[in-house]
Amino acid sequence: MPNFRSNPRSEKLESFNYNSQPISDIYLFIYLFSLLPILELRFIRLDFDYLDWKLESREFEDAFEGIIFPDEMATPDGTNMESSGKDIMVIHHDEDHDLTTPNGENMVAREDELMETPDTGKLGSPDGHNELALVEVQPNKRRKKKSIVWEHFTIESVSADCRRAYCKQCKQSFAYSTGSKVAGTSHLKRHIAKGTCSALLRGQDKNQMISTYTPPSRGTVSETPKRRYKTSSSPYVVFDQDRCRQDIARMVIMHDYPLHMVEHPGFVSFVKNLQPRFNMVSFNTVQGDCVGTYLMEKQNLNKFIEAIPGRICLTLDMWSSSRSVGYVFIMGSFIDSEWRLHRRVLNVVMEPYPESTNALSHAVAVCLSDWRLEGKLFSLTFNQRQNEAALDNLRPLIAIKNPLILNGQFLVGSCIAWTLSDIAKDVLESGENTITKIRDSVKYVTTSDSHEEKFLELKQQLQVPSERNLFLDDQTQWNTTYHMLVAASEMKEVFSCLDTSDPDYREAPSLEDWKLVEILCTYLKLLFDAANILTTTTHPSAITVFHEVWRIHSELARAITNEDPFISSLSKMMLEKFDKYWKDCSIVLAAAVVMDPRFKMKLVEFSFTKVYGEEAPAYIKVVDDGIHELFDEYVALPLPLTPTYAEDGSVDGNMKGEDSQGNLLSDNGFTDFDVYIMETTSQQMKSELDRYLEDSLLPRVQDFDLLGWWKLNKFKYPTLSKMARDILSIPVSTLPPDSVFITRRKKMDQYRSSLRPETVEAMICSKDWMQCGLSEVSNALVRMEY
């Protein structure tokens, strides 16, 4: 009796009809298998998916429940009986001829080799002949296909007697049935499971970041595929040395890993155990790969910047280093055609003499040349107020190829975050001795478990309601010092009585010290509330900053008249620095407020009245005149025809159609008309700006989308919307949200300072661009060896 082995492909069985007298389906099925070992047929693949038989009775299905048929049957001598996808055995029979195989061999079994059955002894045909009846698949109604391959394939009729299976992913077709011959599903499973479907491989490459071999489309010559290896998630994956190198470069960039890590013994051992075929790279190689990745990302960003319709604003932040050289971080802020605000690191320029008056001018010149921004620069924001010598070097350099808007009043600005940090540092220095006492007391409690336990017991006995916890401050972040003072001040009663329960505590602050701490916390809170706004969003709004600045300015102006000499002098010192910032940035901040339809000039008038009192009308007029002068400059700028439609891609087709009909919309046809419209409009009608300012204010909703409003109203205010786009892209801070409270200039770490300046720039800029997700991962790897 033949050996029945498991066959995972046997998912469905169908019954069949024959021409001779009917016999039991189960006996006929067993009889077919009994013939195979006797005849020793080779290379015949019995795959029941190929035949796709249908069960007609539940008894036949129950009889074979639990029996699994082999994937590749074997003869008694162990030889495989595999056939190709089309070499399926088709058995024909009539009463005058013996059964034969496709090559003509007789398939009639001898009498003594028939399988015995429980009821008849020998399995044969009902008419007594030891021959197999004719087997044909009848066109009965087919059951729903359950094979997993039909999730990826569809069957389509090519002709009357020919059907083909089409892959849903790559649309490649495969044989399925021709007449009564059915090709089965094994070759379809191989297409899906063994990594030959190009569409599935591309999807796998995106999900697993592992490159796989993609075969060419039909009709092309296929290149030799790379070696595959098995993993737990995918049966066959291509190993790609170049892709692994690219992933290492991106890993180093994204996580600030040192380039030398590829030569560390631990990393080398890990990679060799993970993939022995990977050829380890050297420091020079991975450095070149990082620079190559930077060049690829830069190319994509450059195309993106060239397409922006407005101008670009730059921020400059000078970093120090242990090698006494400086690094100027230059970031660009701009609004794209969809009115989305972007901020990207453009350059990291190493300056050998950071304190010189030419350092920043040189860095700006490098950026303008590198990104071809001549004529597109709108404003510059520095991390600290520049001296007049530095500005004298900067203005002529920029004015050569860049028109100065409003006589350069928008060109130079100061960082609000650095201004607040600078003032906060002065406040802390004014009470330095007292703050040192508080810090020592907090250190005494928090650095010992026994001391902290006594402190908490005493706090509970005194029933102090404070819910804050004591902690030591980080002196490089002034907000931590502020929170430390607030927490200590709320528990001053505990500190005052701590020496009674803990004799080792002898440095309790005095009542005068606690009074001074309360004064310092009052002023630090004003600064903290303003600076904290800069940490809530990636791109802080100039409108919110304007509100905070004038509020602090008015508070300090009132505090100057205080009778307490310490409060009066401290307020005066803070107000002097705020006045310097206000002098540099009031026009910029006020212009941003005017571009908000919820406030316009009304908030400027209200706030200036609070700040300047009786002198407010003169300052309000300065802002109003400046806004109108700026608008007139935008009207006079050489703008393209119908600029509002130039940004809308849906209108391009219509413009092209009109142009083909007599050059109707060309510049030659309507240039003089545009001049006439501008002249007559300025004489007979109100300007866009005046109409905008006279319109009623919008309700002050909390989640108002300012840029979205201008996007919807760019057709109503075509010129004013361009001015608004540039004004609203001006950054008010040069620092990221996590660095708003720093008190010292940022410092480049020692390892990066030892690298080539080009490598430092490549790694810092690439990381910023990858995090923003501006460009997609490129399959090409640019190699640069040092």
mmCIF file of N, CA, C and O in Angstrom, residues 151-200:
data_model
loop_
_atom_site.group_PDB
_atom_site.id
_atom_site.type_symbol
_atom_site.label_atom_id
_atom_site.label_comp_id
_atom_site.label_asym_id
_atom_site.label_seq_id
_atom_site.Cartn_x
_atom_site.Cartn_y
_atom_site.Cartn_z
ATOM 1 N N GLU A 151 -5.828 35.807 -2.205
ATOM 2 C CA GLU A 151 -5.784 37.161 -1.650
ATOM 3 C C GLU A 151 -4.887 38.064 -2.478
ATOM 4 O O GLU A 151 -4.951 39.290 -2.363
ATOM 5 N N HIS A 152 -4.022 37.456 -3.290
ATOM 6 C CA HIS A 152 -3.057 38.219 -4.081
ATOM 7 C C HIS A 152 -3.296 38.086 -5.583
ATOM 8 O O HIS A 152 -2.637 38.776 -6.364
ATOM 9 N N PHE A 153 -4.213 37.182 -6.019
ATOM 10 C CA PHE A 153 -4.425 36.953 -7.443
ATOM 11 C C PHE A 153 -5.909 37.043 -7.773
ATOM 12 O O PHE A 153 -6.776 36.807 -6.932
ATOM 13 N N THR A 154 -6.178 37.381 -9.018
ATOM 14 C CA THR A 154 -7.516 37.332 -9.569
ATOM 15 C C THR A 154 -7.482 36.503 -10.857
ATOM 16 O O THR A 154 -6.453 36.454 -11.540
ATOM 17 N N ILE A 155 -8.579 35.865 -11.172
ATOM 18 C CA ILE A 155 -8.661 35.030 -12.367
ATOM 19 C C ILE A 155 -9.471 35.770 -13.422
ATOM 20 O O ILE A 155 -10.572 36.244 -13.148
ATOM 21 N N GLU A 156 -8.906 35.884 -14.621
ATOM 22 C CA GLU A 156 -9.569 36.556 -15.722
ATOM 23 C C GLU A 156 -9.574 35.638 -16.940
ATOM 24 O O GLU A 156 -8.596 34.924 -17.197
ATOM 25 N N SER A 157 -10.659 35.669 -17.688
ATOM 26 C CA SER A 157 -10.781 34.852 -18.890
ATOM 27 C C SER A 157 -10.094 35.554 -20.053
ATOM 28 O O SER A 157 -10.408 36.714 -20.364
ATOM 29 N N VAL A 158 -9.163 34.830 -20.676
ATOM 30 C CA VAL A 158 -8.451 35.361 -21.840
ATOM 31 C C VAL A 158 -9.199 35.002 -23.121
ATOM 32 O O VAL A 158 -9.305 35.794 -24.054
ATOM 33 N N SER A 159 -9.694 33.779 -23.188
ATOM 34 C CA SER A 159 -10.489 33.323 -24.327
ATOM 35 C C SER A 159 -11.567 32.393 -23.801
ATOM 36 O O SER A 159 -11.741 32.244 -22.584
ATOM 37 N N ALA A 160 -12.256 31.735 -24.727
ATOM 38 C CA ALA A 160 -13.376 30.890 -24.318
ATOM 39 C C ALA A 160 -12.936 29.732 -23.437
ATOM 40 O O ALA A 160 -13.631 29.355 -22.488
ATOM 41 N N ASP A 161 -11.779 29.162 -23.716
ATOM 42 C CA ASP A 161 -11.314 27.999 -22.960
ATOM 43 C C ASP A 161 -9.995 28.255 -22.252
ATOM 44 O O ASP A 161 -9.271 27.313 -21.952
ATOM 45 N N CYS A 162 -9.662 29.504 -22.014
ATOM 46 C CA CYS A 162 -8.369 29.826 -21.371
ATOM 47 C C CYS A 162 -8.575 30.902 -20.322
ATOM 48 O O CYS A 162 -9.159 31.956 -20.599
ATOM 49 N N ARG A 163 -8.109 30.622 -19.115
ATOM 50 C CA ARG A 163 -8.150 31.589 -18.014
ATOM 51 C C ARG A 163 -6.756 31.730 -17.432
ATOM 52 O O ARG A 163 -6.018 30.747 -17.337
ATOM 53 N N ARG A 164 -6.404 32.971 -17.025
ATOM 54 C CA ARG A 164 -5.086 33.236 -16.461
ATOM 55 C C ARG A 164 -5.249 33.950 -15.118
ATOM 56 O O ARG A 164 -6.226 34.675 -14.894
ATOM 57 N N ALA A 165 -4.256 33.715 -14.240
ATOM 58 C CA ALA A 165 -4.242 34.348 -12.917
ATOM 59 C C ALA A 165 -3.348 35.578 -12.977
ATOM 60 O O ALA A 165 -2.213 35.510 -13.439
ATOM 61 N N TYR A 166 -3.863 36.724 -12.480
ATOM 62 C CA TYR A 166 -3.137 37.984 -12.511
ATOM 63 C C TYR A 166 -2.804 38.423 -11.090
ATOM 64 O O TYR A 166 -3.680 38.453 -10.222
ATOM 65 N N CYS A 167 -1.538 38.755 -10.867
ATOM 66 C CA CYS A 167 -1.097 39.259 -9.551
ATOM 67 C C CYS A 167 -1.684 40.646 -9.325
ATOM 68 O O CYS A 167 -1.561 41.533 -10.179
ATOM 69 N N LYS A 168 -2.304 40.849 -8.170
ATOM 70 C CA LYS A 168 -2.898 42.148 -7.844
ATOM 71 C C LYS A 168 -1.844 43.226 -7.637
ATOM 72 O O LYS A 168 -2.136 44.411 -7.776
ATOM 73 N N GLN A 169 -0.620 42.827 -7.297
ATOM 74 C CA GLN A 169 0.421 43.798 -6.993
ATOM 75 C C GLN A 169 1.170 44.251 -8.243
ATOM 76 O O GLN A 169 1.242 45.431 -8.537
ATOM 77 N N CYS A 170 1.758 43.287 -8.961
ATOM 78 C CA CYS A 170 2.600 43.630 -10.111
ATOM 79 C C CYS A 170 1.913 43.422 -11.444
ATOM 80 O O CYS A 170 2.506 43.687 -12.493
ATOM 81 N N LYS A 171 0.657 42.899 -11.447
ATOM 82 C CA LYS A 171 -0.146 42.691 -12.653
ATOM 83 C C LYS A 171 0.427 41.636 -13.603
ATOM 84 O O LYS A 171 0.010 41.542 -14.753
ATOM 85 N N GLN A 172 1.416 40.852 -13.143
ATOM 86 C CA GLN A 172 1.960 39.803 -13.984
ATOM 87 C C GLN A 172 0.964 38.651 -14.068
ATOM 88 O O GLN A 172 0.260 38.348 -13.108
ATOM 89 N N SER A 173 0.873 37.999 -15.253
ATOM 90 C CA SER A 173 -0.100 36.930 -15.442
ATOM 91 C C SER A 173 0.573 35.569 -15.418
ATOM 92 O O SER A 173 1.752 35.436 -15.767
ATOM 93 N N PHE A 174 -0.189 34.562 -14.998
ATOM 94 C CA PHE A 174 0.296 33.197 -14.891
ATOM 95 C C PHE A 174 -0.789 32.249 -15.420
ATOM 96 O O PHE A 174 -1.988 32.571 -15.388
ATOM 97 N N ALA A 175 -0.332 31.089 -15.885
ATOM 98 C CA ALA A 175 -1.279 30.099 -16.386
ATOM 99 C C ALA A 175 -2.166 29.596 -15.255
ATOM 100 O O ALA A 175 -1.703 29.367 -14.138
ATOM 101 N N TYR A 176 -3.459 29.428 -15.562
ATOM 102 C CA TYR A 176 -4.370 28.862 -14.570
ATOM 103 C C TYR A 176 -5.144 27.671 -15.152
ATOM 104 O O TYR A 176 -5.107 26.584 -14.604
ATOM 105 N N SER A 177 -5.828 27.863 -16.283
ATOM 106 C CA SER A 177 -6.558 26.746 -16.871
ATOM 107 C C SER A 177 -6.639 26.932 -18.374
ATOM 108 O O SER A 177 -6.788 28.053 -18.878
ATOM 109 N N THR A 178 -6.514 25.799 -19.101
ATOM 110 C CA THR A 178 -6.702 25.758 -20.542
ATOM 111 C C THR A 178 -7.575 24.545 -20.845
ATOM 112 O O THR A 178 -7.124 23.397 -20.718
ATOM 113 N N GLY A 179 -8.788 24.798 -21.228
ATOM 114 C CA GLY A 179 -9.717 23.704 -21.433
ATOM 115 C C GLY A 179 -9.989 22.998 -20.113
ATOM 116 O O GLY A 179 -10.407 23.588 -19.127
ATOM 117 N N SER A 180 -9.704 21.679 -20.072
ATOM 118 C CA SER A 180 -9.901 20.897 -18.849
ATOM 119 C C SER A 180 -8.656 20.838 -17.991
ATOM 120 O O SER A 180 -8.686 20.320 -16.884
ATOM 121 N N LYS A 181 -7.539 21.369 -18.474
ATOM 122 C CA LYS A 181 -6.292 21.341 -17.713
ATOM 123 C C LYS A 181 -6.223 22.544 -16.777
ATOM 124 O O LYS A 181 -6.435 23.675 -17.204
ATOM 125 N N VAL A 182 -5.932 22.275 -15.506
ATOM 126 C CA VAL A 182 -5.825 23.321 -14.495
ATOM 127 C C VAL A 182 -4.396 23.375 -13.984
ATOM 128 O O VAL A 182 -3.841 22.342 -13.595
ATOM 129 N N ALA A 183 -3.807 24.545 -14.003
ATOM 130 C CA ALA A 183 -2.391 24.682 -13.651
ATOM 131 C C ALA A 183 -2.150 24.652 -12.153
ATOM 132 O O ALA A 183 -1.033 24.461 -11.712
ATOM 133 N N GLY A 184 -3.153 24.893 -11.336
ATOM 134 C CA GLY A 184 -2.969 24.833 -9.890
ATOM 135 C C GLY A 184 -2.472 26.156 -9.316
ATOM 136 O O GLY A 184 -2.559 27.215 -9.942
ATOM 137 N N THR A 185 -1.955 26.109 -8.086
ATOM 138 C CA THR A 185 -1.570 27.331 -7.365
ATOM 139 C C THR A 185 -0.141 27.336 -6.871
ATOM 140 O O THR A 185 0.290 28.308 -6.264
ATOM 141 N N SER A 186 0.608 26.272 -7.059
ATOM 142 C CA SER A 186 1.956 26.216 -6.505
ATOM 143 C C SER A 186 2.842 27.303 -7.083
ATOM 144 O O SER A 186 3.615 27.963 -6.372
ATOM 145 N N HIS A 187 2.781 27.514 -8.399
ATOM 146 C CA HIS A 187 3.617 28.555 -8.990
ATOM 147 C C HIS A 187 3.152 29.937 -8.552
ATOM 148 O O HIS A 187 3.937 30.873 -8.496
ATOM 149 N N LEU A 188 1.871 30.084 -8.209
ATOM 150 C CA LEU A 188 1.394 31.359 -7.686
ATOM 151 C C LEU A 188 1.914 31.613 -6.288
ATOM 152 O O LEU A 188 2.272 32.737 -5.921
ATOM 153 N N LYS A 189 1.968 30.535 -5.471
ATOM 154 C CA LYS A 189 2.516 30.674 -4.121
ATOM 155 C C LYS A 189 3.993 31.039 -4.171
ATOM 156 O O LYS A 189 4.483 31.827 -3.360
ATOM 157 N N ARG A 190 4.713 30.440 -5.101
ATOM 158 C CA ARG A 190 6.131 30.772 -5.217
ATOM 159 C C ARG A 190 6.328 32.235 -5.571
ATOM 160 O O ARG A 190 7.247 32.885 -5.102
ATOM 161 N N HIS A 191 5.447 32.757 -6.404
ATOM 162 C CA HIS A 191 5.548 34.165 -6.800
ATOM 163 C C HIS A 191 5.389 35.094 -5.598
ATOM 164 O O HIS A 191 6.060 36.121 -5.490
ATOM 165 N N ILE A 192 4.502 34.729 -4.682
ATOM 166 C CA ILE A 192 4.242 35.574 -3.515
ATOM 167 C C ILE A 192 5.235 35.308 -2.392
ATOM 168 O O ILE A 192 5.809 36.224 -1.796
ATOM 169 N N ALA A 193 5.466 34.030 -2.089
ATOM 170 C CA ALA A 193 6.206 33.678 -0.869
ATOM 171 C C ALA A 193 7.706 33.683 -1.056
ATOM 172 O O ALA A 193 8.440 33.882 -0.093
ATOM 173 N N LYS A 194 8.187 33.464 -2.251
ATOM 174 C CA LYS A 194 9.631 33.307 -2.427
ATOM 175 C C LYS A 194 10.310 34.532 -3.007
ATOM 176 O O LYS A 194 11.400 34.468 -3.549
ATOM 177 N N GLY A 195 9.652 35.680 -2.910
ATOM 178 C CA GLY A 195 10.331 36.930 -3.210
ATOM 179 C C GLY A 195 10.564 37.217 -4.668
ATOM 180 O O GLY A 195 11.635 37.705 -5.030
ATOM 181 N N THR A 196 9.610 36.945 -5.549
ATOM 182 C CA THR A 196 9.779 37.289 -6.956
ATOM 183 C C THR A 196 8.781 38.329 -7.433
ATOM 184 O O THR A 196 8.845 38.742 -8.584
ATOM 185 N N CYS A 197 7.860 38.746 -6.590
ATOM 186 C CA CYS A 197 6.912 39.799 -6.956
ATOM 187 C C CYS A 197 7.564 41.144 -6.721
ATOM 188 O O CYS A 197 7.905 41.490 -5.590
ATOM 189 N N SER A 198 7.731 41.933 -7.755
ATOM 190 C CA SER A 198 8.451 43.203 -7.635
ATOM 191 C C SER A 198 7.717 44.186 -6.740
ATOM 192 O O SER A 198 8.332 44.913 -5.963
ATOM 193 N N ALA A 199 6.383 44.226 -6.827
ATOM 194 C CA ALA A 199 5.622 45.176 -6.011
ATOM 195 C C ALA A 199 5.713 44.853 -4.530
ATOM 196 O O ALA A 199 5.874 45.732 -3.687
ATOM 197 N N LEU A 200 5.627 43.546 -4.181
ATOM 198 C CA LEU A 200 5.754 43.164 -2.773
ATOM 199 C C LEU A 200 7.134 43.440 -2.246
ATOM 200 O O LEU A 200 7.327 43.817 -1.088
#
